[in-house]
Rosetta silent file (secondary structure, phi, psi, omega in degrees, C-alpha in Angstrom):
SEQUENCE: XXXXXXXXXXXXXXXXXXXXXXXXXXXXXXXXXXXXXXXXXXXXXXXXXXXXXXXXXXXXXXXXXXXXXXXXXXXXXXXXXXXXXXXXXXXXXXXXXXXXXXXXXXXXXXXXXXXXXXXXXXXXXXXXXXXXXXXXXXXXXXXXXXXXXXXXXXXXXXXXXXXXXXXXXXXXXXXXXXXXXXXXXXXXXXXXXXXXXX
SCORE:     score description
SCORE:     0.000 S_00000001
   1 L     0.000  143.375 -163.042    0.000    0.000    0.000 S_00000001
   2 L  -111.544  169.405  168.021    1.598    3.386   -1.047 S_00000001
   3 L   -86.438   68.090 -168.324    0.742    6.854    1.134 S_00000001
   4 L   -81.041  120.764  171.017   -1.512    8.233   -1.741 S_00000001
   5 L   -87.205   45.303  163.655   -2.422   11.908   -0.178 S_00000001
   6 L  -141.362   12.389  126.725   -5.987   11.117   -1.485 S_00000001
   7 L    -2.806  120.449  155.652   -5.491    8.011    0.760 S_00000001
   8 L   -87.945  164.154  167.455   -8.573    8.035    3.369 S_00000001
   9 E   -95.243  140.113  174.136   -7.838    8.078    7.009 S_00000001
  10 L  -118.374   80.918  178.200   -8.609    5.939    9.731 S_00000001
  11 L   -40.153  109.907  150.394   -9.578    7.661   13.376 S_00000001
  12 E  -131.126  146.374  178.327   -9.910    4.922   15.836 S_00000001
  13 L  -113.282   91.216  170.952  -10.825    6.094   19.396 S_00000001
  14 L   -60.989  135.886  170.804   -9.376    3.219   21.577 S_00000001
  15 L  -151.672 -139.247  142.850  -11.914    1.853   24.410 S_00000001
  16 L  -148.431  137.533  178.259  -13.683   -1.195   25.856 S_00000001
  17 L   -87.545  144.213  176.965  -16.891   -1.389   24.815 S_00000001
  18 L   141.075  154.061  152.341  -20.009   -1.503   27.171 S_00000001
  19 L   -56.231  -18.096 -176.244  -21.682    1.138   29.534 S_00000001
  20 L   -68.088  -35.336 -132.832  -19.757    0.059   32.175 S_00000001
  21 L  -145.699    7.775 -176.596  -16.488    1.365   31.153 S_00000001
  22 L   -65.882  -83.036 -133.116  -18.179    4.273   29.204 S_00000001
  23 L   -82.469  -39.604  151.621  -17.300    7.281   31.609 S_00000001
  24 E    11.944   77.261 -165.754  -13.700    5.593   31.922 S_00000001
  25 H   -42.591  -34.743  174.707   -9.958    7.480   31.868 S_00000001
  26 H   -56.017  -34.481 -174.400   -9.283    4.253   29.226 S_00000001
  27 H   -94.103   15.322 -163.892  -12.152    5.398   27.322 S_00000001
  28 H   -78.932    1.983  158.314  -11.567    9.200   26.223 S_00000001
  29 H   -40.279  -52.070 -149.384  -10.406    7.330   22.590 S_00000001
  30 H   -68.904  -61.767 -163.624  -14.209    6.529   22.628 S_00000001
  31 H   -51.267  -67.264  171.688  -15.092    9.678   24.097 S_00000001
  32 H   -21.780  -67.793 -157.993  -13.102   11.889   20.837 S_00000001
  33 H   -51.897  -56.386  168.770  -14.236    9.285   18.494 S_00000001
  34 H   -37.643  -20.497 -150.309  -18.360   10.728   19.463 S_00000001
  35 H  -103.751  -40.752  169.372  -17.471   13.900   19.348 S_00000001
  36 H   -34.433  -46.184 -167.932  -16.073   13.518   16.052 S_00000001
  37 H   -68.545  -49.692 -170.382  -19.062   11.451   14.477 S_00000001
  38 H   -48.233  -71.334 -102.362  -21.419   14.734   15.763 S_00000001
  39 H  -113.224  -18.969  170.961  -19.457   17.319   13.781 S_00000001
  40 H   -74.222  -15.683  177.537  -19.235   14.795   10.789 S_00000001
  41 H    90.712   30.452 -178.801  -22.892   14.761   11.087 S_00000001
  42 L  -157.268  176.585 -179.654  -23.373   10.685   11.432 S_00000001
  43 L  -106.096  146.051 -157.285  -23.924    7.438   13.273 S_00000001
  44 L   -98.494  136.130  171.877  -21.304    5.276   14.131 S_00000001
  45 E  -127.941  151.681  171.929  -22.749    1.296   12.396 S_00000001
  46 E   -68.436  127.570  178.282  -21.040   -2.144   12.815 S_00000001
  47 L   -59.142  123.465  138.820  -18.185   -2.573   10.516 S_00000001
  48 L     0.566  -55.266 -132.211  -19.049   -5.592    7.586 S_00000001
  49 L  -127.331    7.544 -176.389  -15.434   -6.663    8.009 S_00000001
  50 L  -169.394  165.581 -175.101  -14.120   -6.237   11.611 S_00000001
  51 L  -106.172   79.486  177.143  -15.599   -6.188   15.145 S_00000001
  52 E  -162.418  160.557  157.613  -15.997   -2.167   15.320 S_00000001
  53 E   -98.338  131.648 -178.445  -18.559    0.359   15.018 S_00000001
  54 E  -139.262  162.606 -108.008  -17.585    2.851   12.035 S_00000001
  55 E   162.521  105.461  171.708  -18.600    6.031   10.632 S_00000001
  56 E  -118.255  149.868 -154.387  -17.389    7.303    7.253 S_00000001
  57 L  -159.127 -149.269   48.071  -17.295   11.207    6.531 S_00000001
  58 L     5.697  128.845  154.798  -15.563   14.155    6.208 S_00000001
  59 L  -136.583  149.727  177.668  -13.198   16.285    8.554 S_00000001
  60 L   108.657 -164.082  159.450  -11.991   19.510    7.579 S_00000001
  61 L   -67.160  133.801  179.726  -13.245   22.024    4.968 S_00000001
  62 L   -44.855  130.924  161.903  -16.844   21.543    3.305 S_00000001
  63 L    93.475 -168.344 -158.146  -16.251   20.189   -0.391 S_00000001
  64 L   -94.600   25.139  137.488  -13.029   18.354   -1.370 S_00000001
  65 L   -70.820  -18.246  148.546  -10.934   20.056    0.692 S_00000001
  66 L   -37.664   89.109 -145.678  -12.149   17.683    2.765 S_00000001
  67 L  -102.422  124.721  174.585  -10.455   14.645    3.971 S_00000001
  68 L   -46.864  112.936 -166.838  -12.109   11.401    3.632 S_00000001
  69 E  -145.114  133.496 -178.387  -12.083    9.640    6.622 S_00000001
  70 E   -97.977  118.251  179.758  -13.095    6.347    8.558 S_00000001
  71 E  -104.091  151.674 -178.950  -13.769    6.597   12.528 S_00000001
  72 E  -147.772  142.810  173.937  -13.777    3.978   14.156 S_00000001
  73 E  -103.706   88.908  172.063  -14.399    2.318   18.011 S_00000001
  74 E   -45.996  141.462  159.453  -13.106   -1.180   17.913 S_00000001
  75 L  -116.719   56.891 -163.683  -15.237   -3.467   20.078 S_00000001
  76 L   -77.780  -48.776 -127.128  -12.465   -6.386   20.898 S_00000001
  77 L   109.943  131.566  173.183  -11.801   -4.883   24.093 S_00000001
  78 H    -6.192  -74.902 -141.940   -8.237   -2.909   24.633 S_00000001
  79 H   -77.825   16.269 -148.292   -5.854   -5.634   24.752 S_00000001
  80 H  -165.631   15.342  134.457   -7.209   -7.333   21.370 S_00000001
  81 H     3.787  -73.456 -160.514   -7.318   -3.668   19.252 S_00000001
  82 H   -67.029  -27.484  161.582   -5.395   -4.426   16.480 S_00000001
  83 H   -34.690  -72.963  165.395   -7.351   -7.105   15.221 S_00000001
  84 H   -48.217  -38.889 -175.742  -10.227   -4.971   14.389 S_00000001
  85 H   -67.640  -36.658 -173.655   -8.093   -2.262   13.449 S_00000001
  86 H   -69.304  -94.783  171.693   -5.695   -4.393   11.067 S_00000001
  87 H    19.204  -80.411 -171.598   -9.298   -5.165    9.346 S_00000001
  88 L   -91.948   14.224 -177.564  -10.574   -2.009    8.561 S_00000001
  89 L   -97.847  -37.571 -175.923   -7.077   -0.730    7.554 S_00000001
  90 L   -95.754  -15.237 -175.980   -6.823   -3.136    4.861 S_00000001
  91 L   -88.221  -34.375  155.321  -10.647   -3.406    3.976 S_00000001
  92 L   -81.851   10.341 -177.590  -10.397    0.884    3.212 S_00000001
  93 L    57.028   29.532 -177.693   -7.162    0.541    1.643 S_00000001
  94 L  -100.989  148.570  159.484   -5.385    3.197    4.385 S_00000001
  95 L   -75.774  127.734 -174.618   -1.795    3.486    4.645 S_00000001
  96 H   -56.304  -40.093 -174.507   -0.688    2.517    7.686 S_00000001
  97 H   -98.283   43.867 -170.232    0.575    5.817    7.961 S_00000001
  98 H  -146.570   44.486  169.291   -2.924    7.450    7.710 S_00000001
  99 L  -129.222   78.561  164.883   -3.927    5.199   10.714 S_00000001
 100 L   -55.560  124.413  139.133   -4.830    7.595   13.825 S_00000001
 101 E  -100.369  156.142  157.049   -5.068    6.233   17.444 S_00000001
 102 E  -125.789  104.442 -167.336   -6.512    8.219   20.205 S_00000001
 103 E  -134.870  175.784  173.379   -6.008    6.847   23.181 S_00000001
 104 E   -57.497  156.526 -165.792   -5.060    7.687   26.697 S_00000001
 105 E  -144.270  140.588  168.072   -1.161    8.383   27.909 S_00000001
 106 L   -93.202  -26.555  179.051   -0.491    8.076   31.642 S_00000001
 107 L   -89.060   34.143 -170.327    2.638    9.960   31.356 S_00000001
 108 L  -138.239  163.668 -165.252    1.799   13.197   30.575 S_00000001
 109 L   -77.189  135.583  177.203   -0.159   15.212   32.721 S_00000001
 110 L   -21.332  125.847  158.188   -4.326   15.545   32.731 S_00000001
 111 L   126.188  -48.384  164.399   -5.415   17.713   30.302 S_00000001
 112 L   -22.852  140.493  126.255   -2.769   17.331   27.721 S_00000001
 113 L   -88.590  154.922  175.797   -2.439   16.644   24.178 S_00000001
 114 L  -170.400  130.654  173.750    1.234   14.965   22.378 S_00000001
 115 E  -105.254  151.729  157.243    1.034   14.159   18.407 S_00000001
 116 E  -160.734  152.760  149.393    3.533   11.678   17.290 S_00000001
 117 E   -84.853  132.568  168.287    4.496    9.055   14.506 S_00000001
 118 L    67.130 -156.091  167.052    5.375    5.858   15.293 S_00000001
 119 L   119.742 -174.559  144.015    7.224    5.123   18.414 S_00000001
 120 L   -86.081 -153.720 -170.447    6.487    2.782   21.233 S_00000001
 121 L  -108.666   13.111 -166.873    3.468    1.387   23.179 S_00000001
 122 L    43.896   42.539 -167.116    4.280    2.613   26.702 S_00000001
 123 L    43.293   33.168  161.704    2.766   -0.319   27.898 S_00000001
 124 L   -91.766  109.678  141.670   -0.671    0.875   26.732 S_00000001
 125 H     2.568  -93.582 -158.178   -2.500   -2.569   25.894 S_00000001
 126 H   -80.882   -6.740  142.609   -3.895   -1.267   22.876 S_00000001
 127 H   -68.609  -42.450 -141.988   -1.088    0.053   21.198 S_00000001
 128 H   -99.296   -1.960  148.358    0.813   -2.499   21.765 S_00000001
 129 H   -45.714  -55.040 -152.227   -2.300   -4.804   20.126 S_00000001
 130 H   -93.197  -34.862  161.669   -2.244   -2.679   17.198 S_00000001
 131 H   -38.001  -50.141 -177.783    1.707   -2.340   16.757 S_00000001
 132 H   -46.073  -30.173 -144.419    1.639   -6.525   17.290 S_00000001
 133 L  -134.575   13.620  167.447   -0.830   -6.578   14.027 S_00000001
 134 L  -179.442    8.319  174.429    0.462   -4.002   11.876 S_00000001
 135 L    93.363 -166.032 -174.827    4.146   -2.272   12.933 S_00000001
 136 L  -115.361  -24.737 -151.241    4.092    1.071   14.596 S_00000001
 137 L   -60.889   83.013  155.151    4.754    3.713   12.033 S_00000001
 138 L  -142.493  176.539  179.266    1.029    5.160   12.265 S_00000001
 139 E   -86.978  119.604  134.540   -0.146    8.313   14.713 S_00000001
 140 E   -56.463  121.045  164.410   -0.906    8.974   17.722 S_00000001
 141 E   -91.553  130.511  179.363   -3.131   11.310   19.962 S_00000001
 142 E  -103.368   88.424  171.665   -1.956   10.778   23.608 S_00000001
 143 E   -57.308  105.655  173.508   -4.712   12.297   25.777 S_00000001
 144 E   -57.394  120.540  170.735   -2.878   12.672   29.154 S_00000001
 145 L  -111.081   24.109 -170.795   -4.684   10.994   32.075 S_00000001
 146 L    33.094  173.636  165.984   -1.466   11.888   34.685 S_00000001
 147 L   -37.527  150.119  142.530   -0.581    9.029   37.062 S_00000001
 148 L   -76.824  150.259 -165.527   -2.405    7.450   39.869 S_00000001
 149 L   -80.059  138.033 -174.381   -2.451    9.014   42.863 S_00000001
 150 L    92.916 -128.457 -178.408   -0.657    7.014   45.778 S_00000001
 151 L  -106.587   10.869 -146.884   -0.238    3.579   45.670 S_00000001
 152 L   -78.669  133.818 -174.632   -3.241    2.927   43.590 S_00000001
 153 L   -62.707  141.409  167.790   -2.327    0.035   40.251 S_00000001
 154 H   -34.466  -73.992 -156.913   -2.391    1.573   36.844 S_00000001
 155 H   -52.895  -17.475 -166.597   -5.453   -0.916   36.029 S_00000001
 156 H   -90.023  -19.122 -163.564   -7.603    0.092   38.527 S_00000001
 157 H   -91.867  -26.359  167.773   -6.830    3.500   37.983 S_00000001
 158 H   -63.732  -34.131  176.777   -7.308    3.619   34.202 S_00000001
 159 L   -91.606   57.997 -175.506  -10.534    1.575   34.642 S_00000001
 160 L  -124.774  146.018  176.560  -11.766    4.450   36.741 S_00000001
 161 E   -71.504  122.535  160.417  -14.493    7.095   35.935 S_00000001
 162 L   -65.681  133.917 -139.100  -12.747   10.602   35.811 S_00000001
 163 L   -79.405  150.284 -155.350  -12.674   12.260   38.956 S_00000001
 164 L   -65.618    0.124  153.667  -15.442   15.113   39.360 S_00000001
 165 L  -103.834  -24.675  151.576  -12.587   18.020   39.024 S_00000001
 166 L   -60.634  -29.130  179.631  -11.227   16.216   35.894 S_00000001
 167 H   -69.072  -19.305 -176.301  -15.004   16.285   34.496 S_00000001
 168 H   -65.908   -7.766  166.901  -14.858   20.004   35.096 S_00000001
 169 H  -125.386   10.862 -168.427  -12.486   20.153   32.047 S_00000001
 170 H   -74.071  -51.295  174.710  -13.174   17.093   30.536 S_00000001
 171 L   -73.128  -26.515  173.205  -15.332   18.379   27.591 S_00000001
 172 H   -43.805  -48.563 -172.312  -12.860   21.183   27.156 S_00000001
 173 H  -111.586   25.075  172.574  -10.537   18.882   26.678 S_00000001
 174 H  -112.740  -20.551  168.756  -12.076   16.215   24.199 S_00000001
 175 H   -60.084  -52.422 -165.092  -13.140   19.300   22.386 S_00000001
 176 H   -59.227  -54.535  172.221   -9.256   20.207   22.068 S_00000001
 177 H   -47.411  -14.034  179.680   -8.361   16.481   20.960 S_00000001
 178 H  -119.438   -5.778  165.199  -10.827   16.128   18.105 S_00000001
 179 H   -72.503  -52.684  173.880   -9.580   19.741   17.002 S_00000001
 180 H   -44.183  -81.746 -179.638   -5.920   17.826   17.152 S_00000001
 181 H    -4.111  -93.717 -161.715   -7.470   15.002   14.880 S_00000001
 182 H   -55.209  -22.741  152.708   -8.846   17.135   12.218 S_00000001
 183 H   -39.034  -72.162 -159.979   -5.650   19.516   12.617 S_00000001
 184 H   -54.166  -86.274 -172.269   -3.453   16.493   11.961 S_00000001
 185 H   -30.316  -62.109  169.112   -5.694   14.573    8.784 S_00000001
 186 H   -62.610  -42.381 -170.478   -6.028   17.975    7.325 S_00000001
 187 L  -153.047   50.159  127.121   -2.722   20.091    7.470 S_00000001
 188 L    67.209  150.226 -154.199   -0.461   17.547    8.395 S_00000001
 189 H   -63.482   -6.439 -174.655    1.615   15.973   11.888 S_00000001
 190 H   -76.475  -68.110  169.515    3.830   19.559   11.955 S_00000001
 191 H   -53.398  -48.877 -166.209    1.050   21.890   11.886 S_00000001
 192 H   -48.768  -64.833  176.355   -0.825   19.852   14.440 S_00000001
 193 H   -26.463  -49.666  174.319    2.343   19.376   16.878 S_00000001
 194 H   -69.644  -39.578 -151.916    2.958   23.228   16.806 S_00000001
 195 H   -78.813  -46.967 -166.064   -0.997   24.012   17.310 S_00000001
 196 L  -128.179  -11.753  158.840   -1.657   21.389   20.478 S_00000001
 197 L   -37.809  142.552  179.629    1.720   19.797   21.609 S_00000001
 198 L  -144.989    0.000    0.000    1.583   21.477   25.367 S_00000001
């Protein structure tokens, strides 16, 4: 597969699927990936070809400035990402390196945004699903969820609802993160980096 810039893109908003886990620090992939489908102006439907819900659109400027683009919420679970993802990468014919994730980053502080190509998975599960099942060279948005506080385990703390002064910025900052998206797919990982790297 070549990088064709007329190439569509593929948004997946890493999560675990379910109500349970909706509200979730693990899930603000999911949480992007919604906010996205409102401003494309659609409903996310189960993919044909992979075990996801997906949403094909627009981002960007109205008319064909406009970049053609597939969002997507896998519903594997975390650790088992790439599968789905793998899927729909090869069933839309994207270049791996027109394969967004947006998922959660524990090392950077609440609040955050960091764009990057390629890299590792920082022991995030679902990178390191989707690296296993297709290399790394694709992008990332790293939503900062900061550490847990004390002595409290990563897992319990990722599979935790964000705490009611993180909600107080919480749309603010899923607002910012689907602005990053549509930065990056439109005017490219440079411009984005300068606009929301913090």
């Amino acid at each position: 597969m070549t990088d064709d810039a007329n190439a569509p893109w593929l948004i997946v908003g890493l999560g675990n699927p379910g109500p349970e886990y909706a509200g979730n620090r693990h899930n603000i992939g999911f949480m992007v990936a919604d906010l996205l489908a409102e401003r494309i102006g659609g409903k996310f439907k189960r993919a044909q070809k992979a075990q996801a819900q997906v949403l094909e659109g627009r981002l960007g400027p109205v008319g064909p400035a406009g970049r053609r683009v597939v969002l997507a919420k896998p519903m594997s679970y975390m650790n088992l990402s790439g599968g789905p993802v793998t899927a729909l990468r090869d069933f839309y014919k994207v270049p791996t390196a027109h394969v967004v994730a947006v998922h959660d980053e524990l090392d950077i502080d609440y609040a955050t945004l960091r764009l990057k190509l390629g890299g590792g998975d920082n022991g995030h599960n679902g990178l390191k699903s989707m690296t296993k099942s297709m290399g790394a060279e694709y992008h990332r948005v790293r939503c900062g969820i900061g550490r847990p506080p004390g002595r409290m385990q990563v897992a319990d703390f990722v599979l935790k609802d964000f705490s009611s002064t993180e909600r107080k910025e919480l749309d603010w900052f899923v607002d910012r993160a689907a602005d990053a998206v549509e930065c990056l797919v439109t005017e490219g990982l440079e411009r984005a980096q300068s606009a929301y790297n913090s």
